[in-house]
PDB file of C-alpha atoms in Angstrom:
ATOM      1  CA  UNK A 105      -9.070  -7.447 121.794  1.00 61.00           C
ATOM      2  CA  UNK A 106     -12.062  -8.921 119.946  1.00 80.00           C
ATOM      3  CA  UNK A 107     -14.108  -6.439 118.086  1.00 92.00           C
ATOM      4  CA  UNK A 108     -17.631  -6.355 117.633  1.00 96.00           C
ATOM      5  CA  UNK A 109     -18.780  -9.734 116.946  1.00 96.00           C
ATOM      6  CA  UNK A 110     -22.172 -10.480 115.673  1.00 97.00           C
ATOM      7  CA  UNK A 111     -24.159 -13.639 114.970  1.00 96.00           C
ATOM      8  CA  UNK A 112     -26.199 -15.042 112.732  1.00 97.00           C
ATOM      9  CA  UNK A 113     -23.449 -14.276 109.886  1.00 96.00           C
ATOM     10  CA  UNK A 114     -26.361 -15.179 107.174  1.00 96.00           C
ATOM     11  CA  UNK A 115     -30.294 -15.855 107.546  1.00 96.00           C
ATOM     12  CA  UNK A 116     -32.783 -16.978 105.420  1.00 98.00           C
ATOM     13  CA  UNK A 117     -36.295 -16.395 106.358  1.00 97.00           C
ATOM     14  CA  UNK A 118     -39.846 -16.149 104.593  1.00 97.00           C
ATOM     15  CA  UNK A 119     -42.162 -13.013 104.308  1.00 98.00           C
ATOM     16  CA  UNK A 120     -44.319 -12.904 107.586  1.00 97.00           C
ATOM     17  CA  UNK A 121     -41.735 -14.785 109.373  1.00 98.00           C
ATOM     18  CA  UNK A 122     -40.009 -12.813 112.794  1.00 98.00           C
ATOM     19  CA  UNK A 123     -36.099 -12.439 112.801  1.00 98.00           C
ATOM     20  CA  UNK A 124     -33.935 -12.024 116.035  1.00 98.00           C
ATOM     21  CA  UNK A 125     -30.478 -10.362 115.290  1.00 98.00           C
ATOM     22  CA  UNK A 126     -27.379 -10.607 117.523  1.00 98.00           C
ATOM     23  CA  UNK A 127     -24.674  -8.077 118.813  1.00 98.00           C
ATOM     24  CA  UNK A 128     -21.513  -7.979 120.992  1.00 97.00           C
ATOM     25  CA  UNK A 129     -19.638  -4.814 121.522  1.00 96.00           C
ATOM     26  CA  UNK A 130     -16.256  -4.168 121.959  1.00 95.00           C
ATOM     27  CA  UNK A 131     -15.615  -4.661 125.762  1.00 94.00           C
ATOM     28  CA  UNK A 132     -15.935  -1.443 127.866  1.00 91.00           C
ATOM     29  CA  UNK A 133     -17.934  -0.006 125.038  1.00 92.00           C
ATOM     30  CA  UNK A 134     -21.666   0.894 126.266  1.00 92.00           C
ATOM     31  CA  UNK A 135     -23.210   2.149 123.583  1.00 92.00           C
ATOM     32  CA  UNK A 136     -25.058   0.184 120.612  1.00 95.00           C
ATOM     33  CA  UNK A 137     -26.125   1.510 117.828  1.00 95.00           C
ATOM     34  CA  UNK A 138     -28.277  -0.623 114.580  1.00 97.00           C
ATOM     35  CA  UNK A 139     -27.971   0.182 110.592  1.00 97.00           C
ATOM     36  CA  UNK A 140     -29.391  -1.178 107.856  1.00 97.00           C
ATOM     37  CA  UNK A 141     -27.460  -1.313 104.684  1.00 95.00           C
ATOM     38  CA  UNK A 142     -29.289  -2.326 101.074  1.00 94.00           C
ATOM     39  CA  UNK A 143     -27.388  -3.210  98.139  1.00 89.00           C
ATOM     40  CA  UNK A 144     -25.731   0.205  96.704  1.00 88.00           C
ATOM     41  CA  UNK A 145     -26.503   2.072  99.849  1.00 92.00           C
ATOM     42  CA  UNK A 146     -24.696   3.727 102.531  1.00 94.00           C
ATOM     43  CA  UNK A 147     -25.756   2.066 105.977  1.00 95.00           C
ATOM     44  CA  UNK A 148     -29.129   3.680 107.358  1.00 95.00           C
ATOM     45  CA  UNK A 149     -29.163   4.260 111.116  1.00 94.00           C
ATOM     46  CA  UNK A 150     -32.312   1.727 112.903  1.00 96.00           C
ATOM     47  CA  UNK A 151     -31.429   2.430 116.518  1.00 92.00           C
ATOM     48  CA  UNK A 152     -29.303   3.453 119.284  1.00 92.00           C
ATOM     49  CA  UNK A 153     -28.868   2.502 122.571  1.00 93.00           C
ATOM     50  CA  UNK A 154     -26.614   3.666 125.793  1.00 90.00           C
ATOM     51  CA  UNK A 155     -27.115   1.992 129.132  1.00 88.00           C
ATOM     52  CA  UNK A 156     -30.491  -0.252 128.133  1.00 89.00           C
ATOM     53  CA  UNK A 157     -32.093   2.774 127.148  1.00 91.00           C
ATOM     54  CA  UNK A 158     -32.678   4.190 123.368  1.00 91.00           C
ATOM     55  CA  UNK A 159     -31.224   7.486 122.542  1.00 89.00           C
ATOM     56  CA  UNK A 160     -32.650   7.395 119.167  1.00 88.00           C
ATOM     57  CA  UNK A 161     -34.893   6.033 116.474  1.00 91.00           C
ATOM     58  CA  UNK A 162     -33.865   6.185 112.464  1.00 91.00           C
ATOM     59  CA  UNK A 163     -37.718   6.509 110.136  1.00 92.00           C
ATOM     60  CA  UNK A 164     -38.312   2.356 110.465  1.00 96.00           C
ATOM     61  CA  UNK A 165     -41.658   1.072 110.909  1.00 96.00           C
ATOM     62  CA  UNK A 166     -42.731  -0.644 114.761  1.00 96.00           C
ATOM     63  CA  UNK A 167     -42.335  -3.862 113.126  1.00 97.00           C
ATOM     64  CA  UNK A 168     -38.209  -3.299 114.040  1.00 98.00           C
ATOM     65  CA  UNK A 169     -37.803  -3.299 117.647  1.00 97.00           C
ATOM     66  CA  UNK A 170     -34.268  -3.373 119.580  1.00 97.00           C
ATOM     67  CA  UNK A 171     -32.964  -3.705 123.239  1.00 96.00           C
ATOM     68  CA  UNK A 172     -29.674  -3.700 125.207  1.00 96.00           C
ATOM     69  CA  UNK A 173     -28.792  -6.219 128.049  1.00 96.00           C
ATOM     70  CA  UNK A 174     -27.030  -5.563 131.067  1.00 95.00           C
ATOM     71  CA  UNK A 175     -23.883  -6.711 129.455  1.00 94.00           C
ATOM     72  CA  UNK A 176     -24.347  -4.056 126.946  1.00 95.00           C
ATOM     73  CA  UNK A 177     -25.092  -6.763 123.959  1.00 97.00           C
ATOM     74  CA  UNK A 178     -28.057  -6.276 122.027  1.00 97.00           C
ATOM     75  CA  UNK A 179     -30.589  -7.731 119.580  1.00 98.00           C
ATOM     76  CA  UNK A 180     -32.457  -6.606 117.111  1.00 98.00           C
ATOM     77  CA  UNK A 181     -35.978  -7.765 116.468  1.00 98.00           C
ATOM     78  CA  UNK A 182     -38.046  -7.342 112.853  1.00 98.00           C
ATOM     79  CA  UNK A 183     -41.435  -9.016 112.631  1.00 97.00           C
ATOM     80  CA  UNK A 184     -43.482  -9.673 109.943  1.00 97.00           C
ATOM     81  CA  UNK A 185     -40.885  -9.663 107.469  1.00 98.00           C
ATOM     82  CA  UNK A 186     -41.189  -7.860 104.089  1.00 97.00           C
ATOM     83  CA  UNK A 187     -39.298  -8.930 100.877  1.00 97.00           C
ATOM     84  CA  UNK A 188     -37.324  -5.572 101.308  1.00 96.00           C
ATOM     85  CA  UNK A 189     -36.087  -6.248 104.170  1.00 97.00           C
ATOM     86  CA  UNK A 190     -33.721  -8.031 102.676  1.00 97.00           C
ATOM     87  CA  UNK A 191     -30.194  -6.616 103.590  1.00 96.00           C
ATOM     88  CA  UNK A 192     -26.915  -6.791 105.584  1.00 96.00           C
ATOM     89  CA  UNK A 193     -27.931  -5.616 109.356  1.00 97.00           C
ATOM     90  CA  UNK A 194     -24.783  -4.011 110.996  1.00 97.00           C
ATOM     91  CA  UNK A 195     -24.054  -3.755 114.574  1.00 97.00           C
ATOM     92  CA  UNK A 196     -21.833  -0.403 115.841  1.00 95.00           C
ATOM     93  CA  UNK A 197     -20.578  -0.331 118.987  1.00 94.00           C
ATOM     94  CA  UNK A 198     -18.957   3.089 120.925  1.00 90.00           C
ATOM     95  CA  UNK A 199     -17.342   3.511 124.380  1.00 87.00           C
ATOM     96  CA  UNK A 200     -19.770   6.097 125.614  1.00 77.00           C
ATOM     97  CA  UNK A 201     -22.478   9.014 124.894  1.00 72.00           C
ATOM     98  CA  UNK A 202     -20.266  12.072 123.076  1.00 72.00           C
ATOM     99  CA  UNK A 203     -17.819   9.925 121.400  1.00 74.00           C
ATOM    100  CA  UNK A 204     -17.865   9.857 117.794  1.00 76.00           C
ATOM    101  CA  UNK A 205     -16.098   6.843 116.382  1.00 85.00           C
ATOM    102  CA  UNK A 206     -18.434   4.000 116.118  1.00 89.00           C
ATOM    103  CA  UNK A 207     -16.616   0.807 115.205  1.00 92.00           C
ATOM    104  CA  UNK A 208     -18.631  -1.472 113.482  1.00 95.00           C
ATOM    105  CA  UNK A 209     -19.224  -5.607 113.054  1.00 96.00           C
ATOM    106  CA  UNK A 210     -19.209  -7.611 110.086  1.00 95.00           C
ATOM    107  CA  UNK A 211     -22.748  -7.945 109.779  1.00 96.00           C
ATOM    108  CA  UNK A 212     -25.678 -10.568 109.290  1.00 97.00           C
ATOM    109  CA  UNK A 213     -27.101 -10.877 105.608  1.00 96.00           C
ATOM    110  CA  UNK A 214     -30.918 -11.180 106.213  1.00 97.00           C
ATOM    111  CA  UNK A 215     -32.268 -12.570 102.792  1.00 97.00           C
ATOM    112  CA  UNK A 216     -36.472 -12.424 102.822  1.00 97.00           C
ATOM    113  CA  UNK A 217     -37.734 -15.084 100.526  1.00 97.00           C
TER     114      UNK A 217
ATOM    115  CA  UNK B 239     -33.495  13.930 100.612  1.00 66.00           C
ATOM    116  CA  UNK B 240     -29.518  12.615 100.941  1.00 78.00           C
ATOM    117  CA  UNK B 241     -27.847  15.012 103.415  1.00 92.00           C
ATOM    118  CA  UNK B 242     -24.446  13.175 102.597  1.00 96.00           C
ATOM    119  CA  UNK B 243     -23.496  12.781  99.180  1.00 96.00           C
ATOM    120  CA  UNK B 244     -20.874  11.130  97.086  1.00 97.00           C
ATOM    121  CA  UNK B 245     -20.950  12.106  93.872  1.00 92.00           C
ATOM    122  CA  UNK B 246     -18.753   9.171  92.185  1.00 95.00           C
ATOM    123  CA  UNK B 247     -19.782   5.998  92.396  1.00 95.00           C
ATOM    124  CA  UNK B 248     -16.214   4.678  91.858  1.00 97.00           C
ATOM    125  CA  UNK B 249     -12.589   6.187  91.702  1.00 97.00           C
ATOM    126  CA  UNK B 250      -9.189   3.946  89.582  1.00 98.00           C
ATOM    127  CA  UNK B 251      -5.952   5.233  90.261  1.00 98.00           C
ATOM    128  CA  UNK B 252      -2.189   3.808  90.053  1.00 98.00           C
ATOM    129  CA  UNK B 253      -0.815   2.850  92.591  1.00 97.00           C
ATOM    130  CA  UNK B 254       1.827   5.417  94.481  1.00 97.00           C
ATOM    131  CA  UNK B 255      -0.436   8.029  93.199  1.00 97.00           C
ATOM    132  CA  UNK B 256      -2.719   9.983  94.850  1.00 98.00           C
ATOM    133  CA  UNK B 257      -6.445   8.899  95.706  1.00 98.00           C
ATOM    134  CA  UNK B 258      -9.192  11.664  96.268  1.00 98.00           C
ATOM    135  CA  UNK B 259     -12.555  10.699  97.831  1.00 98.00           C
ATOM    136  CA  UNK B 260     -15.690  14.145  97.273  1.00 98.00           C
ATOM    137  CA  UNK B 261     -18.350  13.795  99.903  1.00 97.00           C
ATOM    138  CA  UNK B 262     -20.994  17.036 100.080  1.00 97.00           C
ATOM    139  CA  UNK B 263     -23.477  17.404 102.953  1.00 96.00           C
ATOM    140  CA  UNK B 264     -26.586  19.815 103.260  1.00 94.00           C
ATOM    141  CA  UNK B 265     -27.100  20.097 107.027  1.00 88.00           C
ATOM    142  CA  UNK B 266     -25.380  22.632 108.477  1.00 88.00           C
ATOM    143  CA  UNK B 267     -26.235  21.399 112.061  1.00 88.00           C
ATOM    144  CA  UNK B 268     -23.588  18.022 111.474  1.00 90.00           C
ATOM    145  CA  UNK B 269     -20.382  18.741 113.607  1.00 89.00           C
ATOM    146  CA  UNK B 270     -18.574  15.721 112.986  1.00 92.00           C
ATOM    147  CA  UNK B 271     -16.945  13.536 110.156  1.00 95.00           C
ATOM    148  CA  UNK B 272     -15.945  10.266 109.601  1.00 95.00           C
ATOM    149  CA  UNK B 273     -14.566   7.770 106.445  1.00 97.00           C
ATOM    150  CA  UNK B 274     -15.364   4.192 106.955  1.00 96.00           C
ATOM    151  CA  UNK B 275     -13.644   1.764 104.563  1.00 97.00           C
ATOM    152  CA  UNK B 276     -15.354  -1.074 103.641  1.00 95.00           C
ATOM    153  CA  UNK B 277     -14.298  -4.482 102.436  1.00 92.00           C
ATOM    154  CA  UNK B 278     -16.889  -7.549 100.431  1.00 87.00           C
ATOM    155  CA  UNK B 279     -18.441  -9.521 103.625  1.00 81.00           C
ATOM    156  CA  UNK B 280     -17.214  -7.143 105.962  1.00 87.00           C
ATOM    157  CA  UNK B 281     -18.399  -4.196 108.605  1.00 91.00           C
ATOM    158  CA  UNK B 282     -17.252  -0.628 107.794  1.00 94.00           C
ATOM    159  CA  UNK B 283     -13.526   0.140 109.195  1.00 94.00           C
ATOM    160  CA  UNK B 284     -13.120   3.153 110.701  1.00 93.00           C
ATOM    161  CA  UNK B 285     -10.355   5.411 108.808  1.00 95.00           C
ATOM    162  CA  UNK B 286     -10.486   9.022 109.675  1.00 96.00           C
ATOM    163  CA  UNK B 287     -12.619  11.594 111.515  1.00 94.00           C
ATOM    164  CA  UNK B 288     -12.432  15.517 111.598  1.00 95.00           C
ATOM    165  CA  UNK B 289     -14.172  17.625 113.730  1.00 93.00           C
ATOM    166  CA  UNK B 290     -16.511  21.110 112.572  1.00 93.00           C
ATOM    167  CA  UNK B 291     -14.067  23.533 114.148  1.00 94.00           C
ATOM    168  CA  UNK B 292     -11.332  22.078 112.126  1.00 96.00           C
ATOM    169  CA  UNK B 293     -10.013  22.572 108.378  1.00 96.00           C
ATOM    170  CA  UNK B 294      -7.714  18.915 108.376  1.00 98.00           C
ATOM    171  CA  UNK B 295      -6.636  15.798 110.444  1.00 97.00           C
ATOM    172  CA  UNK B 296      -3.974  13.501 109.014  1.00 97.00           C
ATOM    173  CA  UNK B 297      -3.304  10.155 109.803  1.00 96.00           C
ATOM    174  CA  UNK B 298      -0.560   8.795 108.423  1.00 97.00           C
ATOM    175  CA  UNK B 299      -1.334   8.102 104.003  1.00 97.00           C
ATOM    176  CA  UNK B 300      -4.976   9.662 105.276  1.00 98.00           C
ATOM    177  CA  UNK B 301      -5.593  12.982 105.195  1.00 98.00           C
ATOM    178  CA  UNK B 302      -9.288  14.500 105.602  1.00 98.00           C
ATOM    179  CA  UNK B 303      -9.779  17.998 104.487  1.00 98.00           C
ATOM    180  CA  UNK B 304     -13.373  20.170 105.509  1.00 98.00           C
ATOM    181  CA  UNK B 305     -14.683  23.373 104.325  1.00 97.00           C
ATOM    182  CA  UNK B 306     -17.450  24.372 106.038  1.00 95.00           C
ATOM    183  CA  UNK B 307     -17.990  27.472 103.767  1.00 95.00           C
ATOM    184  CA  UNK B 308     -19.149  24.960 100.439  1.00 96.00           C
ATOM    185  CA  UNK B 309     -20.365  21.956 103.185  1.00 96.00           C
ATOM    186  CA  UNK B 310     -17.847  19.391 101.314  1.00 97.00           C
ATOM    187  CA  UNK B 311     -14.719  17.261 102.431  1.00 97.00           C
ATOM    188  CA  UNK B 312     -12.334  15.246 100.641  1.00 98.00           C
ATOM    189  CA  UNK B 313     -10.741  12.041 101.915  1.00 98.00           C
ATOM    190  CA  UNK B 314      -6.696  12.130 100.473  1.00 98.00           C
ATOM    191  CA  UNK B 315      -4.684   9.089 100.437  1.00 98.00           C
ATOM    192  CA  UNK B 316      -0.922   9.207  99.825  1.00 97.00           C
ATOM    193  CA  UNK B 317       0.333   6.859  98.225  1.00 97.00           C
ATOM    194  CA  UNK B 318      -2.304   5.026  97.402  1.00 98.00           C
ATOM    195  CA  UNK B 319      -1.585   0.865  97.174  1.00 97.00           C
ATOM    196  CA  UNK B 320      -4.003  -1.614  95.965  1.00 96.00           C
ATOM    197  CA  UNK B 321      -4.914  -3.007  99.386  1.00 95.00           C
ATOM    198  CA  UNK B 322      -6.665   0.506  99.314  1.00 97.00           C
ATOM    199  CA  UNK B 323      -9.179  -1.065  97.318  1.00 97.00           C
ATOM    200  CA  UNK B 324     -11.917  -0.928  98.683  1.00 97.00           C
ATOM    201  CA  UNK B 325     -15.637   1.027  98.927  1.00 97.00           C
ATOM    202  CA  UNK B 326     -14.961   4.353 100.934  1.00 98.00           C
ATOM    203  CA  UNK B 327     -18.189   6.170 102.957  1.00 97.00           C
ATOM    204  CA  UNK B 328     -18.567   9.324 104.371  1.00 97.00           C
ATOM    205  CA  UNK B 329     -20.471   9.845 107.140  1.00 96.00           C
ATOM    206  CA  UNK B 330     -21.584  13.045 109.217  1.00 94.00           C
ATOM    207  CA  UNK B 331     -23.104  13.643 112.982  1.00 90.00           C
ATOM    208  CA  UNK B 332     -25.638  16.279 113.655  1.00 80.00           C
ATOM    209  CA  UNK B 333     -24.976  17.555 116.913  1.00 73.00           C
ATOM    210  CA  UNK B 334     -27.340  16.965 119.669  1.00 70.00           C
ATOM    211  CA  UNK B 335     -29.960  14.083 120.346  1.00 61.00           C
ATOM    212  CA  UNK B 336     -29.194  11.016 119.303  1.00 67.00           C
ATOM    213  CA  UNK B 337     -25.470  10.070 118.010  1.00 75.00           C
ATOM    214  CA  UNK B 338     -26.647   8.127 114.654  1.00 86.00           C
ATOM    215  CA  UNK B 339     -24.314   8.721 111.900  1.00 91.00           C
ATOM    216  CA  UNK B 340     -25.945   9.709 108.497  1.00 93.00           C
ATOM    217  CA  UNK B 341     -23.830   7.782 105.343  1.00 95.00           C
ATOM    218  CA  UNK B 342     -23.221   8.740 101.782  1.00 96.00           C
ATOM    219  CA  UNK B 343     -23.841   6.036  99.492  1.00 96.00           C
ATOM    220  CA  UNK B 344     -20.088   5.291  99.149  1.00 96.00           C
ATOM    221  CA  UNK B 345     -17.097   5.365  96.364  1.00 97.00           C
ATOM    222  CA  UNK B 346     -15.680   2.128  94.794  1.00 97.00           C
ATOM    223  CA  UNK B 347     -11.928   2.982  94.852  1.00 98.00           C
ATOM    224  CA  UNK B 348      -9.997   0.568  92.835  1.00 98.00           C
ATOM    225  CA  UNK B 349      -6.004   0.970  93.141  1.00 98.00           C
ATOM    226  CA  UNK B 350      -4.448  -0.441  90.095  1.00 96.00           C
ATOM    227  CA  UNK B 351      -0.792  -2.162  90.473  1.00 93.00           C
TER     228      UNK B 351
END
């Protein structure tokens, strides 16, 4: 079974510039969750989502902005990009509310130049 | 303020010998534990879980040990082998609202042949 797939694998945008970021869960998985992870950092949670609608909201600014489709795959929106934005964006996917083990894709590297 | 904590940035031990990852939380309101293994240019793995009401769970060379009393768990591996080598994070639930998963900043475990 394929995992949780995400896409771009790399992206190179400029300050002020909008980003668009990619996710595929693990089939028959519903919920999506969003972390960001800087260089020497554990992963910080960005958003979750369960059936289109958020469950929950890590301390980011409104410039980050998320949603889930019907087929449970989600992007992940961040406008008016900041040099520290710069990090790997990882995408965790979970079969339902209440279970614990999120199971996590390889990432997109977002580098803000 | 860091609710999860790892105190050592990196771990080296010979291989067949046994590995010992700290983590330390402050939030007496997380009721769930994971370790995520993580590779270069990869997502987190999921390794091992434990639940609040419980002291251990072992998984085969993984064995996760929790006491609640000093709000600290260790991650045991037995024997360790250099495809162990890897960055190790601990991660914690709080129970109710949202399901994000709060992350230590991770341990560099190197297994030496």
């Amino acid at each position: 079974d394929a995992g949780v797939t995400q896409s771009p694998t790399h992206l190179i945008k400029t300050r002020g510039q909008q980003v668009t970021l990619r996710c595929s869960p693990i089939s028959g998985h519903k919920s999506v969750s969003w972390y960001q992870q800087v260089l020497g950092q554990g992963p910080q949670f960005i958003f979750q989502y369960y059936e289109k609608e958020e469950r929950g909201r890590g301390n980011f600014p409104d410039r980050f902005s998320a949603r889930q489709f019907p087929n449970y795959s989600s992007e992940l929106n961040v406008n008016a990009l900041l040099l520290g934005d710069s990090a790997l964006y990882l995408c965790a996917s979970s079969l339902a509310l209440g279970t614990y083990e999120q199971y996590f894709g390889p990432g997109t590297r977002l580098t803000v130049t | 303020d860091q609710q999860v904590k790892q105190n050592s940035p990196s771990l080296s031990v010979q291989e067949g010998r046994i590995s010992i990852l700290n983590c330390d939380y402050t939030n007496s309101m997380f009721d769930y534990f994971l370790w995520y293994k993580k590779y270069p240019a990869e997502g987190p793995t999921f390794l091992i879980s434990i639940s609040s009401i419980k002291d251990k769970n072992e998984d085969g060379r993984f064995t996760v040990f929790l006491n609640k009393s000093a709000k600290h768990l260790s991650l045991h591996i037995v024997p360790s082998q250099p495809g162990d080598s890897a960055v190790y994070f601990c991660a914690a639930r709080a129970q109710g609202g949202s399901e994000k998963l709060v992350f230590g900043k991770g341990t560099k475990l190197t297994v030496n042949p």
